[in-house]
GROMACS .gro file of C-alpha atoms in nm:
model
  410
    1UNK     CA    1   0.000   0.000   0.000
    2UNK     CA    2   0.107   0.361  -0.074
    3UNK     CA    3   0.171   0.667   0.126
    4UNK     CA    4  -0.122   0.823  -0.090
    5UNK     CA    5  -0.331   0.543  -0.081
    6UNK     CA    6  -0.719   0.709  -0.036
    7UNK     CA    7  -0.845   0.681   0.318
    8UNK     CA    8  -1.200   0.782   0.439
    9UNK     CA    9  -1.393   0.842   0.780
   10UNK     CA   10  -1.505   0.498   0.773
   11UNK     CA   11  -1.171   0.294   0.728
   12UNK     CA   12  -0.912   0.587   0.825
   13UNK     CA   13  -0.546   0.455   0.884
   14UNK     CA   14  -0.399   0.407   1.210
   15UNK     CA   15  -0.072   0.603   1.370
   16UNK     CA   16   0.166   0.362   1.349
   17UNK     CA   17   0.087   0.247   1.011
   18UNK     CA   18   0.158   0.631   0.907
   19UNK     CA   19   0.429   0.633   1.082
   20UNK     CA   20   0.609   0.334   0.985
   21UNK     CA   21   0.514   0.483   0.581
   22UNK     CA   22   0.685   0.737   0.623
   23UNK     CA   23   0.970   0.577   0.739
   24UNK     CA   24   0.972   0.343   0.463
   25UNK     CA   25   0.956   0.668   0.234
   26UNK     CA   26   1.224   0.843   0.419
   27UNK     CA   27   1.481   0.562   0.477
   28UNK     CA   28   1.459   0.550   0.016
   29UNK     CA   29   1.640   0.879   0.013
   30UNK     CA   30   1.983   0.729   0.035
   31UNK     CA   31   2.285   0.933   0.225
   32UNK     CA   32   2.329   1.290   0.180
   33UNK     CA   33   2.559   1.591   0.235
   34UNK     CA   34   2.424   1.888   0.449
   35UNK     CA   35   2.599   2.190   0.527
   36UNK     CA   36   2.507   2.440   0.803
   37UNK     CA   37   2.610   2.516   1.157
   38UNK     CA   38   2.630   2.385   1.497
   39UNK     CA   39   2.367   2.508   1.743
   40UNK     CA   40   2.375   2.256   2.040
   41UNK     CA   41   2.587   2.003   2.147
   42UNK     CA   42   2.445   1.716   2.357
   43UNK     CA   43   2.694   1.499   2.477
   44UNK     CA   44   2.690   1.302   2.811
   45UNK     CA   45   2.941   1.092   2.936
   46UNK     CA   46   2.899   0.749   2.910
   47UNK     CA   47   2.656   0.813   2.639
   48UNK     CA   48   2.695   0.617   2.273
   49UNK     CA   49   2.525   0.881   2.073
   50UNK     CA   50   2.528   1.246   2.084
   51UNK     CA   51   2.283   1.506   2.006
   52UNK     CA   52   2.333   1.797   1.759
   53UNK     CA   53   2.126   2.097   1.632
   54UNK     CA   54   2.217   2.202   1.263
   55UNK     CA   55   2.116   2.515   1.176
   56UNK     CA   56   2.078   2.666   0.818
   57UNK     CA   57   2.229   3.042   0.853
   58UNK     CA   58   1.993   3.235   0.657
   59UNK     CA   59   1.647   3.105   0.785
   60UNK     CA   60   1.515   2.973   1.095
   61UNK     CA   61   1.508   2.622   0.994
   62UNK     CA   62   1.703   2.304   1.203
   63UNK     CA   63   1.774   1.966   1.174
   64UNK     CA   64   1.853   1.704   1.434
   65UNK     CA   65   2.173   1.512   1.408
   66UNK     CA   66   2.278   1.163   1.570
   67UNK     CA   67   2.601   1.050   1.543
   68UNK     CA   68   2.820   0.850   1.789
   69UNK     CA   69   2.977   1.029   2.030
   70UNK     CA   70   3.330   0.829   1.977
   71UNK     CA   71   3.326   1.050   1.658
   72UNK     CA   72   3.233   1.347   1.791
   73UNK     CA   73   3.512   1.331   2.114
   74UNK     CA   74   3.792   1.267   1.802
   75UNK     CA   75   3.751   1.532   1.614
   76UNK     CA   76   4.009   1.805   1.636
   77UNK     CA   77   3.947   2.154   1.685
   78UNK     CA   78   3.626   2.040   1.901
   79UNK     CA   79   3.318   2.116   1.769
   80UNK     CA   80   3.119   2.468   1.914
   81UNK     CA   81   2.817   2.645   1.865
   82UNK     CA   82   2.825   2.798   1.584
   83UNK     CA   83   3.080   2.590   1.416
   84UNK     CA   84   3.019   2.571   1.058
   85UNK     CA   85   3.054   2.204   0.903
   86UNK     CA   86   2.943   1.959   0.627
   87UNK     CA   87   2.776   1.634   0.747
   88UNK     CA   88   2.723   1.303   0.561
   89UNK     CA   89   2.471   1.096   0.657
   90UNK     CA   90   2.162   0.924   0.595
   91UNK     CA   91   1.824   1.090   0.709
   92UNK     CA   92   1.584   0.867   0.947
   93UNK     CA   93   1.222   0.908   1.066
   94UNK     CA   94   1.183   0.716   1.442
   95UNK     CA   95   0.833   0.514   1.451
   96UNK     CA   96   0.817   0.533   1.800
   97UNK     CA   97   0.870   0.929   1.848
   98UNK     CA   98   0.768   1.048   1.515
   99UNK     CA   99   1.090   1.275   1.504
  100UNK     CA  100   1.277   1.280   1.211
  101UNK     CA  101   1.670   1.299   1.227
  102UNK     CA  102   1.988   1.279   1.042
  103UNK     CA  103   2.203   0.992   1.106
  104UNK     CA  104   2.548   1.090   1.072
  105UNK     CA  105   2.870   0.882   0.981
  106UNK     CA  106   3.117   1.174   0.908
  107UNK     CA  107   3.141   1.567   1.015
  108UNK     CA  108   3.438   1.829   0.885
  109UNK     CA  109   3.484   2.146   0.961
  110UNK     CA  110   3.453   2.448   0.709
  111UNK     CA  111   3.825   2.568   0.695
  112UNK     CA  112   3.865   2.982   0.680
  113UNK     CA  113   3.992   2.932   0.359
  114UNK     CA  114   3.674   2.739   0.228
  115UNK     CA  115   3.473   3.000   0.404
  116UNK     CA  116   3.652   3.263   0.214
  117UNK     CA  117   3.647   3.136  -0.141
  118UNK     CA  118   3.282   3.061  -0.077
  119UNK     CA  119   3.207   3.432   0.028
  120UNK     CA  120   3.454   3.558  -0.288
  121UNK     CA  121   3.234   3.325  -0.539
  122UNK     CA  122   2.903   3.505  -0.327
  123UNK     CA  123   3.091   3.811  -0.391
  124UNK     CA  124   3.113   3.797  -0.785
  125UNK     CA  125   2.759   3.662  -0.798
  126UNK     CA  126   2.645   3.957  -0.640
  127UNK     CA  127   2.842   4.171  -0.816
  128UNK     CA  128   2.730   4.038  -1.149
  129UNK     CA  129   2.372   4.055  -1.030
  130UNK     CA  130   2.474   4.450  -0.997
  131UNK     CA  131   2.406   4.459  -0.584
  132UNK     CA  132   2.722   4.624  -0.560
  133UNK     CA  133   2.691   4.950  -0.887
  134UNK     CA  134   2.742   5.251  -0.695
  135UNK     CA  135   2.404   5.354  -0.886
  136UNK     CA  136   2.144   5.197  -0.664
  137UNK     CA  137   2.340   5.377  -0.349
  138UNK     CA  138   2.114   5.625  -0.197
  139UNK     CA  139   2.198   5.930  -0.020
  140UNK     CA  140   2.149   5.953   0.299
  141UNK     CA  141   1.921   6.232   0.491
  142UNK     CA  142   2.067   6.541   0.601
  143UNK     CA  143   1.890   6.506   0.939
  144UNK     CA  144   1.664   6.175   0.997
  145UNK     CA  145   1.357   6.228   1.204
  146UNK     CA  146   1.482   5.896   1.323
  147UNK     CA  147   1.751   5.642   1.306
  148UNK     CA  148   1.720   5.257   1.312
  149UNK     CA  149   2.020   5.118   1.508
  150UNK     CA  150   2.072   4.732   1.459
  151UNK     CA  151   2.304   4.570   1.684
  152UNK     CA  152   2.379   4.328   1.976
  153UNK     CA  153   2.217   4.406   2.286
  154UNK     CA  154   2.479   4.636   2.553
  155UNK     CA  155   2.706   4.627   2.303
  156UNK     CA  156   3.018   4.892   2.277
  157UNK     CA  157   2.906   4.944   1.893
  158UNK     CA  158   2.580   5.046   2.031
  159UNK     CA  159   2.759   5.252   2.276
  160UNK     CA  160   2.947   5.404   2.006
  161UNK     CA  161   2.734   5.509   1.764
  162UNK     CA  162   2.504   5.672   2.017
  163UNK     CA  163   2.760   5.848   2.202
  164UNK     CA  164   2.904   5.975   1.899
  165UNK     CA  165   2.526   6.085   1.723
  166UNK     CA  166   2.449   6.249   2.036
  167UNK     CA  167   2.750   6.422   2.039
  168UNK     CA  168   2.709   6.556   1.738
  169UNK     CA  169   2.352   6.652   1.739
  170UNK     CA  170   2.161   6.624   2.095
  171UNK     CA  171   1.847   6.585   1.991
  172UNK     CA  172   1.857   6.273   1.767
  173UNK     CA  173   1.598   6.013   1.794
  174UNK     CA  174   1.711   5.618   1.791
  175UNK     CA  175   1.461   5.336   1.695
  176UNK     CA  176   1.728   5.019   1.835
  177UNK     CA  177   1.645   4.679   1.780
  178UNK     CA  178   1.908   4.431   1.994
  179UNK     CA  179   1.964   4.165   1.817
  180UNK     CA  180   2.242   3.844   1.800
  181UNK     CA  181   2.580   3.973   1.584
  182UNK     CA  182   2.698   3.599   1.550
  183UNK     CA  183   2.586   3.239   1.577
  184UNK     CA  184   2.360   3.106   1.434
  185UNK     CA  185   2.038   3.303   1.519
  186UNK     CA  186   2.219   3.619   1.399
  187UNK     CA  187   2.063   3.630   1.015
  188UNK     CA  188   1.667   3.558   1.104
  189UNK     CA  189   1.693   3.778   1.373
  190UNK     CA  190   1.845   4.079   1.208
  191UNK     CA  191   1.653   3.993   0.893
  192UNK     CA  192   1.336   4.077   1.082
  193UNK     CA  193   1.477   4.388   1.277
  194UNK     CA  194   1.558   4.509   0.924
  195UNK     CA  195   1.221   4.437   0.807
  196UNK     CA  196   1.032   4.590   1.068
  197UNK     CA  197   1.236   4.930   1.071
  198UNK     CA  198   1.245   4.933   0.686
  199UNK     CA  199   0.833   4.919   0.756
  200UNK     CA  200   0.813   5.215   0.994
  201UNK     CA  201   0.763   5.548   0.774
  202UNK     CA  202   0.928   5.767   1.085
  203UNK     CA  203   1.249   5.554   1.047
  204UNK     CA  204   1.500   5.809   0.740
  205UNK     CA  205   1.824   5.534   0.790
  206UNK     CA  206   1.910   5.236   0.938
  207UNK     CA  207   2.271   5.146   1.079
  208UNK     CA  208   2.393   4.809   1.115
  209UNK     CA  209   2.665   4.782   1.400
  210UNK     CA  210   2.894   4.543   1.501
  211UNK     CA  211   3.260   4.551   1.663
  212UNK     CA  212   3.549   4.342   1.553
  213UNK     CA  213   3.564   3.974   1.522
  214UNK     CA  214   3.717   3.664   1.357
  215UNK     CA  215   3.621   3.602   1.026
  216UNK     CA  216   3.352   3.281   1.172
  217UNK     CA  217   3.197   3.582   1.396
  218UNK     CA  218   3.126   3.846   1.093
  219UNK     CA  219   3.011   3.576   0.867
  220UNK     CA  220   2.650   3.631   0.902
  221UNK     CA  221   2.748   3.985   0.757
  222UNK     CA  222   2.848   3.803   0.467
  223UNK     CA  223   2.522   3.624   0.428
  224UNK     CA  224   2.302   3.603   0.051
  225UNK     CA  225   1.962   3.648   0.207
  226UNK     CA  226   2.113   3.963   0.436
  227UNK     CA  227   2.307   4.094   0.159
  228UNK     CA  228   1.987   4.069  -0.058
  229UNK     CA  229   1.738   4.197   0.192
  230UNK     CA  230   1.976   4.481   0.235
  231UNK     CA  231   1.966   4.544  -0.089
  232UNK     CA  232   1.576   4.487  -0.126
  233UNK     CA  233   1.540   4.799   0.203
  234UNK     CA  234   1.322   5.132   0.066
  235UNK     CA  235   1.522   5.292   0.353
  236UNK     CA  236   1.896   5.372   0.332
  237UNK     CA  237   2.124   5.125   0.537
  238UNK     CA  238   2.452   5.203   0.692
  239UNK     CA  239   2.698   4.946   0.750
  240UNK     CA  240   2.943   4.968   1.017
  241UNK     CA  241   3.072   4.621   1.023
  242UNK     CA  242   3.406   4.508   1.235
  243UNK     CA  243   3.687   4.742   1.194
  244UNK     CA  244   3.870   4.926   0.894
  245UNK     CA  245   4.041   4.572   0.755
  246UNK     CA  246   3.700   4.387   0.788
  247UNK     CA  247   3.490   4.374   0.461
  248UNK     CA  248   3.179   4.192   0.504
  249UNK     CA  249   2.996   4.150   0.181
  250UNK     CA  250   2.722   4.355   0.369
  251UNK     CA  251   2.986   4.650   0.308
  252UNK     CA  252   2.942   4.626  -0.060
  253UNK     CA  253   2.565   4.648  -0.084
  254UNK     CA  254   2.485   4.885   0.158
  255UNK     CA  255   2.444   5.231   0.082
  256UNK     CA  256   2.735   5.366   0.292
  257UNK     CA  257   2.990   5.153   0.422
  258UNK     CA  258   3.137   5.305   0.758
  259UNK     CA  259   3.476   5.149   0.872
  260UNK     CA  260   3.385   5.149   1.261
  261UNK     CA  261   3.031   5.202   1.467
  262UNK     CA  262   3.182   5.519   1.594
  263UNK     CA  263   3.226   5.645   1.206
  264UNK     CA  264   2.850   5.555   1.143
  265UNK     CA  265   2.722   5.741   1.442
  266UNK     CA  266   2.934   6.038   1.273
  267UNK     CA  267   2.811   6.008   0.954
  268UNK     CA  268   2.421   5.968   0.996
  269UNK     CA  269   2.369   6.326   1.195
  270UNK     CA  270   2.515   6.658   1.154
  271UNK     CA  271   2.773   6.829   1.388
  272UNK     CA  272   2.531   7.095   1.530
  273UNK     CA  273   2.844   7.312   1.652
  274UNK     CA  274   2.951   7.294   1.233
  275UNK     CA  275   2.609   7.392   1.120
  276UNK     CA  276   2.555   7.674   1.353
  277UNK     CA  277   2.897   7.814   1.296
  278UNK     CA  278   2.818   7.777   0.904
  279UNK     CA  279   2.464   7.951   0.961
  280UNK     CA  280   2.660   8.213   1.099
  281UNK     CA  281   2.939   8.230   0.815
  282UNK     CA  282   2.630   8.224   0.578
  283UNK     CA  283   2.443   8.511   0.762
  284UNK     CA  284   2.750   8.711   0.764
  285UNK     CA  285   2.815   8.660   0.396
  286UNK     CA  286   2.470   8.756   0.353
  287UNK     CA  287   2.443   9.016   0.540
  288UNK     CA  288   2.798   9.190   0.371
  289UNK     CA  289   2.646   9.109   0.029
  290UNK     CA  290   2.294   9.299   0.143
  291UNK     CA  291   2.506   9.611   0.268
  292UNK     CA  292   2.728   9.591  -0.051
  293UNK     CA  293   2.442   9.594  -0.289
  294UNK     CA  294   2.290   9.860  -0.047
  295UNK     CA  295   2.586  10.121  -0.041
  296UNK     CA  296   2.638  10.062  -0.414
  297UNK     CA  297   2.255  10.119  -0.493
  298UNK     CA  298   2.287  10.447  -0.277
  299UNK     CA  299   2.630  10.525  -0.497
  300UNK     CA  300   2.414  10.532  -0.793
  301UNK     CA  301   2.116  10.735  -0.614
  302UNK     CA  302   2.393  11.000  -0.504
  303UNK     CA  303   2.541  11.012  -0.858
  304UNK     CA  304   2.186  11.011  -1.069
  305UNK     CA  305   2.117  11.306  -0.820
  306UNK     CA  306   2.389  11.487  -0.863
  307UNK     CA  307   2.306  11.513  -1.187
  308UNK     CA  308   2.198  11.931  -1.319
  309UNK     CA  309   1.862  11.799  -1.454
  310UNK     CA  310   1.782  11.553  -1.127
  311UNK     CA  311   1.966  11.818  -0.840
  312UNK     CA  312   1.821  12.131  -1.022
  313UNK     CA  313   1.511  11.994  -1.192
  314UNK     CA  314   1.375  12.366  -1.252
  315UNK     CA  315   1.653  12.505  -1.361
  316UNK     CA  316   1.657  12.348  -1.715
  317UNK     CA  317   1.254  12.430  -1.736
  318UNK     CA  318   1.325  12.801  -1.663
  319UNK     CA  319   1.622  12.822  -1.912
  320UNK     CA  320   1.419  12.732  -2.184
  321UNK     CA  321   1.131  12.943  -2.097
  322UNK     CA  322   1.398  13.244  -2.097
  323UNK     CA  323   1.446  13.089  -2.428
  324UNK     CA  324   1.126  13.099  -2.582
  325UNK     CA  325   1.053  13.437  -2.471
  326UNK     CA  326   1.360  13.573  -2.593
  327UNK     CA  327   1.261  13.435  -2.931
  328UNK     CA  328   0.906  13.503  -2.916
  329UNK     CA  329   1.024  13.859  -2.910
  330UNK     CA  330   1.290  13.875  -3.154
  331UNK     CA  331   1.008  13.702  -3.368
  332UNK     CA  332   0.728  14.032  -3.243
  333UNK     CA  333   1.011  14.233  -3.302
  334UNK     CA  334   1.064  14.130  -3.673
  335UNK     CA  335   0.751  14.094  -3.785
  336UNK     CA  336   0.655  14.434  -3.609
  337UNK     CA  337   0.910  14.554  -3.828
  338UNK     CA  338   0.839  14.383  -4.125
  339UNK     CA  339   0.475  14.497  -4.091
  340UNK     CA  340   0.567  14.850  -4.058
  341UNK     CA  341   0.771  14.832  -4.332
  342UNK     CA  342   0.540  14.697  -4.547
  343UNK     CA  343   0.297  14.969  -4.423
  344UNK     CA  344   0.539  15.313  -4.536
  345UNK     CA  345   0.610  15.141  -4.873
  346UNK     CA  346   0.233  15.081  -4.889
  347UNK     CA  347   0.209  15.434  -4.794
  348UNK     CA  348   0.461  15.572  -4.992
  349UNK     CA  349   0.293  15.395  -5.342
  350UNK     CA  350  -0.069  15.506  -5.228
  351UNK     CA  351   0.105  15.852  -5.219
  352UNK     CA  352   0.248  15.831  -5.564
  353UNK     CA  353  -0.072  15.697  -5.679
  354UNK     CA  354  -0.259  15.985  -5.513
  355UNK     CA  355  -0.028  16.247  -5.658
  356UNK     CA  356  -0.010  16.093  -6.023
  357UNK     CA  357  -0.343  16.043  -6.093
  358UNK     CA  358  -0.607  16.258  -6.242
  359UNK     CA  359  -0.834  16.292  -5.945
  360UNK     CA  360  -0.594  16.533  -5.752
  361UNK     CA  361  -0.599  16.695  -6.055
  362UNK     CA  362  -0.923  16.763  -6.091
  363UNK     CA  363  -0.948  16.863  -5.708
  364UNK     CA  364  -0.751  17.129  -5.756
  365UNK     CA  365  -0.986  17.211  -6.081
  366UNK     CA  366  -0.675  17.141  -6.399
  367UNK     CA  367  -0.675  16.869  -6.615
  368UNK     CA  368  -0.472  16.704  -6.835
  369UNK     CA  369  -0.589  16.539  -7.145
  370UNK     CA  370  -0.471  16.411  -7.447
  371UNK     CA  371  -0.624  16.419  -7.814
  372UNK     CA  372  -0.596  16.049  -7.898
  373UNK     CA  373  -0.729  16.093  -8.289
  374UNK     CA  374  -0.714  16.424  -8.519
  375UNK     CA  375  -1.088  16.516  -8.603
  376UNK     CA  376  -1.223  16.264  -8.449
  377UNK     CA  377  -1.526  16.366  -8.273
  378UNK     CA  378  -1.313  16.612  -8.174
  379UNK     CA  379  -1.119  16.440  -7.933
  380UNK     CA  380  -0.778  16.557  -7.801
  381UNK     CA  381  -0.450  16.372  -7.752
  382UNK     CA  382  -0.318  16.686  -7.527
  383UNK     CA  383  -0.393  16.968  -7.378
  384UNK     CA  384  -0.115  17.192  -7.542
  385UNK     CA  385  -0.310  17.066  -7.906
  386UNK     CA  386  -0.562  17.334  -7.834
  387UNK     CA  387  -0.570  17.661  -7.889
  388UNK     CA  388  -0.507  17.857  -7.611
  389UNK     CA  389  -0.831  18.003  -7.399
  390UNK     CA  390  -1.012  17.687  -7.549
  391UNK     CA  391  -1.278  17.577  -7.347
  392UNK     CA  392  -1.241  17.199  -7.255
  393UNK     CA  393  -1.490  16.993  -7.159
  394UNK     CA  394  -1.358  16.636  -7.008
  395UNK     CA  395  -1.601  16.290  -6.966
  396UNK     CA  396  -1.525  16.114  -6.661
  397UNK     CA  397  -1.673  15.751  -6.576
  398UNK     CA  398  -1.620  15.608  -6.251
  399UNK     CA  399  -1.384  15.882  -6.163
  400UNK     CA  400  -1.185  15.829  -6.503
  401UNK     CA  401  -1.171  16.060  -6.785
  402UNK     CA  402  -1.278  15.963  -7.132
  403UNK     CA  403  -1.239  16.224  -7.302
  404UNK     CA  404  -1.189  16.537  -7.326
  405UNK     CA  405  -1.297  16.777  -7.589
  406UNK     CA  406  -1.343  17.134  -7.702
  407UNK     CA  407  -1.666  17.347  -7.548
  408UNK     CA  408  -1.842  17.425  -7.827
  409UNK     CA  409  -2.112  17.614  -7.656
  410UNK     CA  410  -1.874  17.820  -7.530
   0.00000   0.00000   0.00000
């Protein structure tokens, strides 16, 4: 009978028939190799088989090992928790307890150097994946409202960085989350701390701290699902890993990588003595730019008024109205004379006229005529053609003489 055989209400299976199915199933999967790290250690004297936790590093998922504890007391550095290792052996589900368990025939230790070419081959995958292009970095605030601080609990690179923020600027607010900096609890936990600051909208930066250590303490720093989550955070991160030789792969993908906890709580806050004294250099520079602008607008007030037509503005008004009068009466003056002028030569021809023609003549009772045809009606061109005494009689029309001939009658 299967594993999936169908069961119903009526004819359901019993425990141990489940059980011993699934230990059937289970004992088909043949040996394996598991790596992870050592959480606890149970072994008691006397005892044939020991106990082990293993741990996977990036999630909070264990495994039970058995092994015998001849093995375990031979190997050589001892094992600790924490220990990273690769195990061989063959996985087993106990009827009795329905546990399920690894039984294990060989252990070794991950070597630094293993543990280094692994985090170098994490490194270029990440790299390649473009975690680490200086593009994705994001500045960080100029003042947060509030920083996350990640880090072990009493810790001196908690200690640091908020001495040193503090320091700088007094009134900065912390959001800390405590969490463990090594072993094997170290990723989940500070996977959720970064999770649940990244959530809170108050929260402008988050700083990851964590003093010095081996290479086997700051590996969690070199962890994929950190380094990704890291990278996955809508709120800057800090990292302030170790000290300035330690690079933690953590370093790379953050958006500022701070040698030391005391250089991150420098670097998320302004130095409130250096602001104030540059509000002050700025005010000053202001204010001498204000007065310069001032005195030179004033300058060019003083000049424009200095000016004839601005410091004398009725001056210029008065000249030419001096002006126009003067010409107004040179131009009376000329045409007076012209006019007058005019006026005696008018004069002087109405005299002329006056005197040469015949109507002053005849006021003063002569006239002078003119015969202007021999025997023709008796018509005279001149007076001196008659004979003297010769009565003359002279036609005038509209004060003009048309003739003039003899008086017969007389």
């Amino acid at each position: 009978m299967q594993l999936t055989s169908p069961t119903s209400p009526e004819e359901p299976w019993p425990v141990r028939t489940v059980a011993r199915k699934i230990a059937e199933w289970i004992n088909r999967l043949g040996s394996i190799w598991v790596e992870g790290q050592i959480t606890q250690i149970s072994l008691r004297p006397g005892a044939a088989t020991a106990f082990l936790q293993l741990r996977d590093p990036s999630a909070d998922v264990s495994l039970t090992l058995t092994c015998s504890s001849a093995m375990l007391r031979k190997m050589d550095p001892p094992l600790t928790d924490g220990s990273r290792v690769v195990v061989h052996g063959k996985p087993t589900f106990f009827v009795g307890r329905g546990t399920l368990s690894l039984r294990v025939d060989e252990i070794r230790a991950v070597g630094i150097g293993e543990l280094l070419a692994r985090i170098e081959r994490l490194r270029q995958l990440l790299k390649a994946e473009g975690l680490f292009d200086p593009a994705r970095k994001r500045p960080l605030p100029f003042l947060p409202n509030r920083v996350g601080l990640v880090t072990g609990r009493a810790s001196a690179a908690e200690h640091d960085v908020l001495t040193n923020a503090q320091l700088r600027w007094p009134a900065v607010q912390f959001e800390i989350r405590n969490v463990a900096v090594q072993g094997s609890s170290a990723v989940p936990q500070i996977l959720e701390a970064l999770q649940e600051l990244d959530a809170m909208p108050e929260v402008d930066v988050i700083v990851l701290a964590r003093g010095g250590g081996s290479v086997e303490d700051l590996l969690p720093f070199s962890d994929e699902a950190l380094c990704r989550a890291v990278s996955a955070c809508r709120t800057p991160v800090v990292s302030a890993i170790g000290h300035e030789p330690d690079s933690p792969l953590v370093d790379h993908v953050a958006d500022v990588r701070c040698s030391t906890p005391t250089g991150a709580g420098k670097r998320v806050v302004p130095d409130v003595a250096e602001e104030t004294q540059r509000i002050h250099q700025l005010r000053d520079r202001a204010r001498r730019a204000l007065h310069g602008w001032v005195d030179r607008e004033r300058r060019l007030l003083d000049a424009l008024r200095s000016r004839p037509v601005l410091a004398d503005p009725h001056g210029p008004l008065a000249q030419r109205a001096e002006q126009v009068g003067v010409l107004r009466d040179r131009a009376r003056r000329a045409m007076t004379t012209a006019l007058n002028t005019e006026r005696h030569a008018l004069s002087a021809t109405r005299s002329r006229l006056t005197t040469l023609g015949p109507a002053a003549t005849l006021a003063r009772g002569y006239a002078i005529v003119q015969r202007i045809e021999d025997g023709a009606d008796g018509v005279l061109r001149s007076v001196d053609d008659a004979p003297p005494g010769t009565r003359l009689r002279v036609r005038v029309v509209d004060g003009a003489i048309q003739a003039v001939v003899p008086d017969r009658a007389g």
